[in-house]
mmCIF file of C-alpha atoms in Angstrom:
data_model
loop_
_atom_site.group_PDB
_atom_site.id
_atom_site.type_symbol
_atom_site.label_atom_id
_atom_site.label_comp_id
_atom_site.label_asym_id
_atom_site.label_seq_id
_atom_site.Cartn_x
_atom_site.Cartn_y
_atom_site.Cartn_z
ATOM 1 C CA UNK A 1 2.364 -7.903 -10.166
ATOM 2 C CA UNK A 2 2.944 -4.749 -12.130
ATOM 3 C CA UNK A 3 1.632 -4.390 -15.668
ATOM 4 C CA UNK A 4 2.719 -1.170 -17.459
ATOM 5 C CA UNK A 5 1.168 0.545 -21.010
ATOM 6 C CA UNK A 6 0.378 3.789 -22.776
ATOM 7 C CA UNK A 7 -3.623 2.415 -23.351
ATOM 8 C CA UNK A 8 -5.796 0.998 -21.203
ATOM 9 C CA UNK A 9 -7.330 -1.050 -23.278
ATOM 10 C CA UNK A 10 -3.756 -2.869 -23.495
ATOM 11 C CA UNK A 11 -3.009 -2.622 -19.804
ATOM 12 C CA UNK A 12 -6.803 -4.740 -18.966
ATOM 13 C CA UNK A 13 -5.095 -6.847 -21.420
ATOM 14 C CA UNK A 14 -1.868 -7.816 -20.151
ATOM 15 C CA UNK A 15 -3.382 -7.683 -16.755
ATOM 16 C CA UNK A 16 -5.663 -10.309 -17.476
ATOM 17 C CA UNK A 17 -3.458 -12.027 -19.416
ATOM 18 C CA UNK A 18 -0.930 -11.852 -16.302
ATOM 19 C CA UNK A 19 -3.575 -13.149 -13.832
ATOM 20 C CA UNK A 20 -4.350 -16.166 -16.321
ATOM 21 C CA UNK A 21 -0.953 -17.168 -16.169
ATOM 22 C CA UNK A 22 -0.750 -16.883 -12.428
ATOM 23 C CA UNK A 23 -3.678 -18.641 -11.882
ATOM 24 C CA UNK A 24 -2.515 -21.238 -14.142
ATOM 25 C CA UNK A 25 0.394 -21.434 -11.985
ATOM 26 C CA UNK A 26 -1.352 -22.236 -8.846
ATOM 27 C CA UNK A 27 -3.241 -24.803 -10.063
ATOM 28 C CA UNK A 28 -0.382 -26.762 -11.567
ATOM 29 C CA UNK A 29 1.218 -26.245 -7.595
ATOM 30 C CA UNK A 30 -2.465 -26.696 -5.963
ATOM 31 C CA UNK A 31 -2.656 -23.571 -4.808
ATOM 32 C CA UNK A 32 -5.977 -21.022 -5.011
ATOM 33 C CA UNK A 33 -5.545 -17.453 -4.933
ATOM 34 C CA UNK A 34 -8.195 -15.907 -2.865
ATOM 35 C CA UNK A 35 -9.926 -13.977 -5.496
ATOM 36 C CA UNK A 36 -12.070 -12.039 -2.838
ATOM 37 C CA UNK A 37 -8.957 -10.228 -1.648
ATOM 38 C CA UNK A 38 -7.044 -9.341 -5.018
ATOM 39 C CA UNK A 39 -6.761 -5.403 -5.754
ATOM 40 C CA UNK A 40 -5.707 -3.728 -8.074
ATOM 41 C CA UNK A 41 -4.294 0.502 -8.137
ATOM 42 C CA UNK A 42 -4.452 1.998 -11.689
ATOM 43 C CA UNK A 43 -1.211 4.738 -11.175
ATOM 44 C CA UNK A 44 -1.452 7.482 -13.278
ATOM 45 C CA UNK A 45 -0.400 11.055 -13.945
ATOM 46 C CA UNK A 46 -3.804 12.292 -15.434
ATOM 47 C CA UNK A 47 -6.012 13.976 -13.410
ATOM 48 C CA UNK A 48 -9.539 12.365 -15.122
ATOM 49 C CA UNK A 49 -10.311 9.411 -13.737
ATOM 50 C CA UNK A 50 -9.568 6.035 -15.971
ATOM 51 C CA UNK A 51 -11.454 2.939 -15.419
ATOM 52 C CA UNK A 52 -10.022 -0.290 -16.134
ATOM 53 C CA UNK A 53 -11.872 -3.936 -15.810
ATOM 54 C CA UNK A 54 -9.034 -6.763 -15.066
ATOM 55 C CA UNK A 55 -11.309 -10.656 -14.343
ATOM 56 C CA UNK A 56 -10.039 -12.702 -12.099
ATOM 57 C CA UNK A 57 -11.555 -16.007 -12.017
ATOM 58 C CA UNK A 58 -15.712 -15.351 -11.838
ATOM 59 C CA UNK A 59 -14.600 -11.826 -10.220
ATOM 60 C CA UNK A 60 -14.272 -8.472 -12.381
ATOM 61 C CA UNK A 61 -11.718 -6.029 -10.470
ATOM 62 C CA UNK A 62 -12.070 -2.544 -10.626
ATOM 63 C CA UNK A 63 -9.172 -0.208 -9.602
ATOM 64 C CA UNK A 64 -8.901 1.450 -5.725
ATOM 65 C CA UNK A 65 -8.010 4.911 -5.370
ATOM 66 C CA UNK A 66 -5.277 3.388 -2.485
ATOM 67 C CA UNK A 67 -4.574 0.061 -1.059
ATOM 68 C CA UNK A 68 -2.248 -1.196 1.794
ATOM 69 C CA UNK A 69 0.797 -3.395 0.858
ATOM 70 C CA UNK A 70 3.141 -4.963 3.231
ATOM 71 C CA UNK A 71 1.997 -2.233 5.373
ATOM 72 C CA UNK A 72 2.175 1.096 2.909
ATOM 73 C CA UNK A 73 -0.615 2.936 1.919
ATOM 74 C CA UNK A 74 -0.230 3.529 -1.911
ATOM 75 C CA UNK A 75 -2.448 5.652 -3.478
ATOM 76 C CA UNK A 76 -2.890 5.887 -6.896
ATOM 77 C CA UNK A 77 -0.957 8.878 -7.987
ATOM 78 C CA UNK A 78 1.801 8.684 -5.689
ATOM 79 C CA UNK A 79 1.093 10.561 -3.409
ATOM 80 C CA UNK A 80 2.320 9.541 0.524
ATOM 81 C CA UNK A 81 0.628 12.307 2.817
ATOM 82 C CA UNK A 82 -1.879 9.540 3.409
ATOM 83 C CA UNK A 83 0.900 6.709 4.297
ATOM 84 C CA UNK A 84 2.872 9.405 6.710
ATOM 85 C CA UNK A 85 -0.759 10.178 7.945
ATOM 86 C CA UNK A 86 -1.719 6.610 8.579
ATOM 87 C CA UNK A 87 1.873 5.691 9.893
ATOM 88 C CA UNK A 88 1.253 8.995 12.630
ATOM 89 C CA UNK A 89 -2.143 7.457 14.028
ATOM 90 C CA UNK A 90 -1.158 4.287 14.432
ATOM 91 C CA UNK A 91 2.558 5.599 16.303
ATOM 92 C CA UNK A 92 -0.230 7.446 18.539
ATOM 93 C CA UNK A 93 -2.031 4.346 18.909
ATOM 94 C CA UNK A 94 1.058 2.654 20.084
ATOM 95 C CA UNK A 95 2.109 5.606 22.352
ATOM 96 C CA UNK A 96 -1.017 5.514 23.810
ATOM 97 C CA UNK A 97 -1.145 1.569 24.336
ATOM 98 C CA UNK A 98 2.460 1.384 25.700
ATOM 99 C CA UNK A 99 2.255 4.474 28.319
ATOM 100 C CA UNK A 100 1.306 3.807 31.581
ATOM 101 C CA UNK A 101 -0.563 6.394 33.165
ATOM 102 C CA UNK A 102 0.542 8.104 36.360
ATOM 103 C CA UNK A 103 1.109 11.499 38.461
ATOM 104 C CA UNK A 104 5.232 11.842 36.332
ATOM 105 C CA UNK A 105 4.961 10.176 33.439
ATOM 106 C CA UNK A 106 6.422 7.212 32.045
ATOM 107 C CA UNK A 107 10.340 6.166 33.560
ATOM 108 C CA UNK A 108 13.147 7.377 31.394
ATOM 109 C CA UNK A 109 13.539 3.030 29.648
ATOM 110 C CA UNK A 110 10.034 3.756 28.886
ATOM 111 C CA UNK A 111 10.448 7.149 27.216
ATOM 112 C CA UNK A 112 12.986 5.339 25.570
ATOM 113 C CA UNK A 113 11.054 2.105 24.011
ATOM 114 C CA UNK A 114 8.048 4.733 23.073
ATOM 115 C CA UNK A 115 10.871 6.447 21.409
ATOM 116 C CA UNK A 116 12.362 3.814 19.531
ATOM 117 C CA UNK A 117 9.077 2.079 19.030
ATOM 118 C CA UNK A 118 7.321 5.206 17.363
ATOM 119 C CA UNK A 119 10.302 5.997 15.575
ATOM 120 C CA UNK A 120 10.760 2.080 13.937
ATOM 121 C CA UNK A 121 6.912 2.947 12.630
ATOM 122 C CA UNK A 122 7.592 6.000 11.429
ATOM 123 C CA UNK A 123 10.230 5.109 9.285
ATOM 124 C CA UNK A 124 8.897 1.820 8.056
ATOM 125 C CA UNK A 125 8.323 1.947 4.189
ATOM 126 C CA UNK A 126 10.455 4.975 3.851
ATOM 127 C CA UNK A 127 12.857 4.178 1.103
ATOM 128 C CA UNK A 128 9.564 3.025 -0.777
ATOM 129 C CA UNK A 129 7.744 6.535 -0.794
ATOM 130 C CA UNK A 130 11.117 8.783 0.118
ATOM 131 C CA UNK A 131 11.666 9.342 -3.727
ATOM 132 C CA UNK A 132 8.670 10.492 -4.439
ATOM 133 C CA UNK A 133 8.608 13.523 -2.361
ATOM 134 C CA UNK A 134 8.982 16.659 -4.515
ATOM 135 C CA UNK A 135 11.312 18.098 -2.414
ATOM 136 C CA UNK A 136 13.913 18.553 0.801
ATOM 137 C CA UNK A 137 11.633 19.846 2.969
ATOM 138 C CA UNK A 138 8.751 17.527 2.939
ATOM 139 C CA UNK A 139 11.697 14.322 3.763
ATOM 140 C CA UNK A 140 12.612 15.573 6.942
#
């Protein structure tokens, strides 16, 4: 769910308004929303840092400086050297995992699937944060 406003007090607002309704919505399809695991990223251009209270059910959320959804780090000014970061240790973890030690190496179909494997994670997300980098050179 995105809520957008110039004040906070307006954004706690509509964000707990927004959550009401959702968890209005549940209930009517008896559903539960694990209240435990809901986050929430205040994105902003100032550099202070803003506080905003959003209650969900008996919880009180408090913004993250990043969170991980559908497998992208987001951070909370937009920033994706920690996604591309993230994305490069786990492609090592893979590497790593897939590669079977011995005296040559892995065999060329091997070098291949690490290839296309690490590549695949690499790339996954990318037209999410791909707009957001300032310029040419950081993309490639």
């Amino acid at each position: 769910m995105t809520v957008t406003d110039e004040s906070l007090e307006e954004v706690e607002a509509l964000g707990t308004e927004s959550i009401r309704r959702v968890e209005s919505w549940t209930q009517n399809a008896k559903l539960q929303i694990a209240h435990h695991k809901t986050e929430i990223l205040l994105v902003s251009s100032r550099r202070a840092v803003q506080q905003v209270a959003i209650a969900v059910g008996e919880h009180t959320l408090t913004p993250n400086r990043e969170l991980m959804h559908l497998g992208v780090l987001i951070v909370n000014q937009l920033k994706f050297n920690s996604h591309v970061d993230c994305a490069c240790e786990k492609v090592t973890k893979a590497i790593s995992a897939l590669s079977m030690s011995n005296n040559f190496g892995p065999s060329s179909s091997k070098r291949r699937l690490l290839a296309s494997v690490s590549s695949s994670m690499l790339r996954y997300g990318g037209p999410a944060w791909i707009t957001v980098l300032p310029n040419a050179t950081e993309r490639s």
